[in-house]
Short mmCIF file of C-alpha atoms and ligand atoms in Angstrom, two decimals:
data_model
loop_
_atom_site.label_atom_id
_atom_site.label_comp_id
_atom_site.label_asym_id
_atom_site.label_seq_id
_atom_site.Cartn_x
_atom_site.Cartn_y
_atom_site.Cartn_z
CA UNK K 1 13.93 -20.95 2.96
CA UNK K 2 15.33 -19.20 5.69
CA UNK K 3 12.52 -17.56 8.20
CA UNK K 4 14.25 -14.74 9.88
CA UNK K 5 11.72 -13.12 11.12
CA UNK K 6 9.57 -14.61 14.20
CA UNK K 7 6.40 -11.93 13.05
CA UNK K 8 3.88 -13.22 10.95
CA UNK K 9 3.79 -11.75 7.40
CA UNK K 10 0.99 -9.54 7.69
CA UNK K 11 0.13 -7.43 11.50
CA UNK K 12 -3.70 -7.79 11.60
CA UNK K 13 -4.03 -4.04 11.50
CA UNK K 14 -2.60 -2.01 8.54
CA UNK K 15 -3.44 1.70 8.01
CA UNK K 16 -4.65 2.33 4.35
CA UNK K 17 -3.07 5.04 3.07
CA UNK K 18 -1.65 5.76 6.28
CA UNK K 19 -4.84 6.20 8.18
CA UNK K 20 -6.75 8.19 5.57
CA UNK K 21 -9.63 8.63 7.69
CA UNK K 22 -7.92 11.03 10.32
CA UNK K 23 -5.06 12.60 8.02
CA UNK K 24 -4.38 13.53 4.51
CA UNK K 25 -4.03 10.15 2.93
CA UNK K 26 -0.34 9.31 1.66
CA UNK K 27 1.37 11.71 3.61
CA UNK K 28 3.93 11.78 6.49
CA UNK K 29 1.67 12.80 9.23
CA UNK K 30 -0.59 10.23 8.16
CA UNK K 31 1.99 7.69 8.79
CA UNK K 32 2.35 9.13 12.08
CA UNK K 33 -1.26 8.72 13.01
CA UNK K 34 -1.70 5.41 12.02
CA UNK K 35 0.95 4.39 14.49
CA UNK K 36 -0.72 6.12 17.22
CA UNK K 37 -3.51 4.54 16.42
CA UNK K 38 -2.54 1.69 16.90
CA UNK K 39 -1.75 -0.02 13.07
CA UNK K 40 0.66 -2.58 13.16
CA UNK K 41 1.72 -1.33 9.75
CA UNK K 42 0.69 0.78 6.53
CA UNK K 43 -0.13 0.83 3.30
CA UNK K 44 0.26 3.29 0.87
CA UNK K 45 0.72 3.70 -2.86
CA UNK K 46 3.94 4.25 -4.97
CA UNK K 47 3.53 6.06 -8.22
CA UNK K 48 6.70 7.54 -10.23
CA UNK K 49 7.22 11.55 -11.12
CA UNK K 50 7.76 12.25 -14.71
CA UNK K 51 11.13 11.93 -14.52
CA UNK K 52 11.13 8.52 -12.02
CA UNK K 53 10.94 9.11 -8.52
CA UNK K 54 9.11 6.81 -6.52
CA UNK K 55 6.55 9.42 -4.43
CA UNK K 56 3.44 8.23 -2.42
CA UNK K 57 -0.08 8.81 -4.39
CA UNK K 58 -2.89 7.16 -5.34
CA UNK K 59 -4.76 8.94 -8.56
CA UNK K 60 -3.13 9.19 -11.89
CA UNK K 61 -3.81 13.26 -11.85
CA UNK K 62 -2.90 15.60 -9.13
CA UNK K 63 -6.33 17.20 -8.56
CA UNK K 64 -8.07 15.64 -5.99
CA UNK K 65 -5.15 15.62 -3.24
CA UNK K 66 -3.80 18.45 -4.37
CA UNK K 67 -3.70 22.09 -5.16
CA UNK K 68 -1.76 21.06 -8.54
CA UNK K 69 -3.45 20.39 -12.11
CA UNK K 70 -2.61 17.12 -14.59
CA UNK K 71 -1.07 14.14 -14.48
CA UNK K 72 1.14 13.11 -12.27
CA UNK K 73 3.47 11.24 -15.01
CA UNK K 74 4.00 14.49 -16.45
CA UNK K 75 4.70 16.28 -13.71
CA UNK K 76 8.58 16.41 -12.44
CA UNK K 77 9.40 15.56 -9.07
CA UNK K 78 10.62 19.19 -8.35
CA UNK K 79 7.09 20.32 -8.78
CA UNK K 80 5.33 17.97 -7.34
CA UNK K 81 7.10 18.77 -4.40
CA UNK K 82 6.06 22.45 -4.26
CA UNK K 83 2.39 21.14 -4.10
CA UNK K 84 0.28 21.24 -1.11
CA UNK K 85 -0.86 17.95 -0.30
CA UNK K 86 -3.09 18.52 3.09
CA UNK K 87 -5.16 21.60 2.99
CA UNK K 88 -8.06 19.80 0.77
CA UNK K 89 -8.38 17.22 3.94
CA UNK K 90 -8.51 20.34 6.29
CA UNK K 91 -6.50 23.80 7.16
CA UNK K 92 -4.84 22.33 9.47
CA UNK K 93 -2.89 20.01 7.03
CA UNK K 94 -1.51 23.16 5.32
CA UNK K 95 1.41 22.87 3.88
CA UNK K 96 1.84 19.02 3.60
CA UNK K 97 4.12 18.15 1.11
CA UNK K 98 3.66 15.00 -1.26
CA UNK K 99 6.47 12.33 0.13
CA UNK K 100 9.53 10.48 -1.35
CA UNK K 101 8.87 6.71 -0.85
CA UNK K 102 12.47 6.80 0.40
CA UNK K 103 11.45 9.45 3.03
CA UNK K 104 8.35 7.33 3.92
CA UNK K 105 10.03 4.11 4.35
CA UNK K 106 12.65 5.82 6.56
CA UNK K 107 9.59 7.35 9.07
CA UNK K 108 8.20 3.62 8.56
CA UNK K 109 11.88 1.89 10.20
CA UNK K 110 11.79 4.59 12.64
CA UNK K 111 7.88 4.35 13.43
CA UNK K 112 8.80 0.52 13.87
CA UNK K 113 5.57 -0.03 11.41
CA UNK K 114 5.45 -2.88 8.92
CA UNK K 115 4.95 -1.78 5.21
CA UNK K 116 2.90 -2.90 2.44
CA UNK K 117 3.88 -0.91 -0.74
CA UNK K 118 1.49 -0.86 -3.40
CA UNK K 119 2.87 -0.68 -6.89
CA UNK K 120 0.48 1.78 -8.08
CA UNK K 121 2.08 2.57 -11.88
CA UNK K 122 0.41 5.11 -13.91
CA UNK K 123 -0.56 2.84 -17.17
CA UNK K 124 1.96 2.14 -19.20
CA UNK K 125 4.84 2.52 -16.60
CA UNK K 126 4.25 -0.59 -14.62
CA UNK K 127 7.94 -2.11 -15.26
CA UNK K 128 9.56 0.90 -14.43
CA UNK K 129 7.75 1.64 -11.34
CA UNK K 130 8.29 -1.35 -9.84
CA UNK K 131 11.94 -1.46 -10.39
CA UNK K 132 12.44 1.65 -9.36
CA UNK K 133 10.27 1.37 -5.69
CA UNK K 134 13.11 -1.77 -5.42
CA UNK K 135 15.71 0.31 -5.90
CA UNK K 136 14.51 2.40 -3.10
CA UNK K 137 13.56 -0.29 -0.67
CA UNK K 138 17.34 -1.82 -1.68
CA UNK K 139 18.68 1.56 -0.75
CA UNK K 140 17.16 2.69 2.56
CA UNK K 141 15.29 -0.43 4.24
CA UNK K 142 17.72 -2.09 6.81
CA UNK K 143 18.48 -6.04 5.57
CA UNK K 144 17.75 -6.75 9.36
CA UNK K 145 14.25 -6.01 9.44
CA UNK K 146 11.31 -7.78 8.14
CA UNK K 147 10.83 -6.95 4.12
CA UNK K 148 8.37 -4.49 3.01
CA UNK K 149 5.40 -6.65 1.38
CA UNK K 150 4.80 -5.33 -2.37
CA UNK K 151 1.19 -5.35 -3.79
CA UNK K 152 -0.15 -4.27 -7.13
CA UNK K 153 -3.40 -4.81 -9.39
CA UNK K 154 -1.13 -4.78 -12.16
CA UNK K 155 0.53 -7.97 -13.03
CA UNK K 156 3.31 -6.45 -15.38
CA UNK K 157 4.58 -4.64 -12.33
CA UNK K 158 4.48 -7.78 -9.87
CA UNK K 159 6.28 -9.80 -12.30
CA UNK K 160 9.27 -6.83 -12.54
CA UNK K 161 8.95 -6.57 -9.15
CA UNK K 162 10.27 -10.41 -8.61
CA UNK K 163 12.93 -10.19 -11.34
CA UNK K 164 14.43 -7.25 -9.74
CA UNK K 165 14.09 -8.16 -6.29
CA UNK K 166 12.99 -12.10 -5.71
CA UNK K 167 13.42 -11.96 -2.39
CA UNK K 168 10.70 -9.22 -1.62
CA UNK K 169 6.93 -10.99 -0.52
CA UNK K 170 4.29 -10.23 -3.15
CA UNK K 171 0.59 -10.20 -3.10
CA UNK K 172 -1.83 -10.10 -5.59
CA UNK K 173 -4.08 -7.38 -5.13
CA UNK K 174 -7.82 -7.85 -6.55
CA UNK K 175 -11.30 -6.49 -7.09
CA UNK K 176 -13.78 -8.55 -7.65
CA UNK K 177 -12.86 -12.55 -8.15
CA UNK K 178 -11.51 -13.01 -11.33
CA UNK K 179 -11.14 -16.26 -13.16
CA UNK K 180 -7.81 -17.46 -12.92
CA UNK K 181 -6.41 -15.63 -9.65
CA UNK K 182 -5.14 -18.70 -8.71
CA UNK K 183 -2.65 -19.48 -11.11
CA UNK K 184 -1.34 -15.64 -11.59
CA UNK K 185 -1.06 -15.48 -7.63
CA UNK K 186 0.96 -19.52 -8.21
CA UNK K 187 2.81 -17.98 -11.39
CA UNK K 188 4.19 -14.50 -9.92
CA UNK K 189 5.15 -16.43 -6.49
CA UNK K 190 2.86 -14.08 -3.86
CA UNK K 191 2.84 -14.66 -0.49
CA UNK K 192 -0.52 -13.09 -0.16
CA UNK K 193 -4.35 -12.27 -1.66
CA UNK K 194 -5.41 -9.02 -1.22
CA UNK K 195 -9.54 -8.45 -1.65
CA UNK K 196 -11.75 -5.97 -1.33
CA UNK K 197 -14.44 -6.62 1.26
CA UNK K 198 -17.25 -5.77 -1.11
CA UNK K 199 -16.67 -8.76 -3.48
CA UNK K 200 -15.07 -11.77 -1.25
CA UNK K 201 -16.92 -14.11 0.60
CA UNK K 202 -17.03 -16.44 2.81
CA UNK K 203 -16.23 -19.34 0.49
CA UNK K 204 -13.57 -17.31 -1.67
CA UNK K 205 -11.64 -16.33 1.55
CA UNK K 206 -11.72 -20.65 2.40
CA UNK K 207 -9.97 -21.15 -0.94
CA UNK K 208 -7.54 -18.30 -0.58
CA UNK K 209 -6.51 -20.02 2.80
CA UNK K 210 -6.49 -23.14 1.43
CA UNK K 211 -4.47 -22.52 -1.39
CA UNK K 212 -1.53 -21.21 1.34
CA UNK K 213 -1.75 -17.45 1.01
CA UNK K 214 -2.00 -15.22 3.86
CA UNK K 215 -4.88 -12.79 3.33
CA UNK K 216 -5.31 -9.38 3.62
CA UNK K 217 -8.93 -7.55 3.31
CA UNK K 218 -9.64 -3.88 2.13
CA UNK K 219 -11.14 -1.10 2.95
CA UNK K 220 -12.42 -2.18 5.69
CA UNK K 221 -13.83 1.00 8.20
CA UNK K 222 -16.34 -1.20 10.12
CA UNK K 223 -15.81 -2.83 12.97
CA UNK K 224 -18.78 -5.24 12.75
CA UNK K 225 -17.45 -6.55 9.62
CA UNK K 226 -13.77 -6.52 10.54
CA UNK K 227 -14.56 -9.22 12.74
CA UNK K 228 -16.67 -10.92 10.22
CA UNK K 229 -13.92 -11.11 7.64
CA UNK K 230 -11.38 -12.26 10.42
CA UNK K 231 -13.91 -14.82 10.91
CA UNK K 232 -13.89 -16.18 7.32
CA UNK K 233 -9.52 -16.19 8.36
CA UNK K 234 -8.74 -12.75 7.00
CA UNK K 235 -5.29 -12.12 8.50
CA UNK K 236 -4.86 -8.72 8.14
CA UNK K 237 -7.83 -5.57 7.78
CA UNK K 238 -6.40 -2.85 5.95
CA UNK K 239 -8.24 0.17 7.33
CA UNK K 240 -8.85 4.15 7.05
CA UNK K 241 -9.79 3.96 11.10
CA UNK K 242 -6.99 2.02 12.09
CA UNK K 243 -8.37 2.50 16.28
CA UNK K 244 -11.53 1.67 15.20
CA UNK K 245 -10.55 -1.62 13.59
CA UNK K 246 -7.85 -2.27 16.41
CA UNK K 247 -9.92 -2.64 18.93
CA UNK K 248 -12.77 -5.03 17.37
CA UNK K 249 -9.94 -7.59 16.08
O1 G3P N 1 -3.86 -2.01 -1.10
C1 G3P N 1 -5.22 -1.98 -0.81
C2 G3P N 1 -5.91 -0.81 -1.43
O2 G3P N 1 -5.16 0.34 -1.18
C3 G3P N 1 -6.13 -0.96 -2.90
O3 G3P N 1 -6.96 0.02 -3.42
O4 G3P N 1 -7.39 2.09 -4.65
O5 G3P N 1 -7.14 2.15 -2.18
O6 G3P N 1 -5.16 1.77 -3.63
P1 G3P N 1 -6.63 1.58 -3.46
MG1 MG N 2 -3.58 1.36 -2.18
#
């Protein structure tokens, strides 16, 4: 294999959602923020319209972020766009829109900010969201800079995800520790573990290391523990306080 890139995989910091703590989570702006604070890169959540675009958003309905009703798989792009996206984190978000993932990648090259898209497919749509986020990332990311990583809880979409696009990193995202995360992290070729800090310990995050797989830790807001978890060799904290975390790693 061919390392073109002298940066490790995964920058220690990583603003979830952007950095969801300070800004409406998903959006531009909170792209923006998590570079000023200080995030070596983001995360953030691809989910597809009803009819297929790749736009950033985490639930599978539109209420909670939004000032829209239902699902977002049957919703069409066109009107998800009209939707306000900021004014439930605050007034002065007003007017937010919900973003492309080709817009946010774009803001991402020009932010210099590594990436770590999460395949987040409504159910049922895991194959097609994942091809189509690759088809984005094929048409906008520059072939000169370091790949996005791709993450998803979803196996199906993982697996599309490496027959469309082999050559993009993968990492197996997980809640608590499942039996046999080993050998779907060994068959789907990932690059990396991704746990939540509630359910890995100490002796998990030794075999994840062990095993080869760089290791990334959610949600991870205090500092304290930040430092704990890089302790047990988490390589990257992916954070709502990306300042916070910054400057206790
Ligand atoms: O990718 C880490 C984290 O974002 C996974 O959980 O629900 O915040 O997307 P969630
Ligand atoms: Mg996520």
């Amino acid at each position: 294999m061919v390392v073109r890139w002298a940066a490790p995989l995964l920058p220690r910091v990583i603003g979830h959602r952007g950095a969801a703590a300070a800004a409406p989570e998903n959006t531009l702006p909170s792209l923006r923020e998590a570079k000023r604070q200080g995030a070596g890169g983001v995360e953030f959540d691809a989910k597809l319209t009803a009819d297929g675009v790749p736009v950033l958003f985490h639930d599978e309905t539109l209420d909670r972020t939004t000032n829209g009703r239902g699902p977002v798989a049957r919703t069409r792009l066109l009107d998800i766009r009209r939707l306000d996206a900021g004014l439930w984190f605050g007034p002065e978000w007003r007017r937010t829109p919900v973003p492309l993932l080709e817009d946010a990648l774009k803001l991402v090259v020009e932010l210099d900010l590594d990436v770590n898209v999460e395949i987040k497919p409504c159910p049922g749509r895991e194959v097609e969201t994942a091809q189509q986020v690759v088809r984005v990332i094929g048409q906008v990311w520059p072939r000169e800079r370091k790949p996005p990583l791709l993450s998803s809880f979803a196996p199906g979409s993982l697996l599309a995800a490496r027959l469309a696009a082999p050559e993009l990193p993968r990492g197996l995202l997980l809640w608590d520790d499942p039996e046999g995360w080993a050998s779907q992290a060994r068959e789907l070729a990932c690059v990396s573990v991704h746990c939540a800090e509630q359910y890995l310990t100490a002796g998990w995050a030794a075999e994840i290391k062990r095993a080869g797989y760089a290791l990334a830790v959610y949600t991870v807001n205090d500092p304290v523990r930040a430092r704990v978890l890089t302790g047990w060799g988490a390589d990257a904290i992916i954070t709502d306080r990306p300042d916070v975390v910054a400057g206790a790693i």
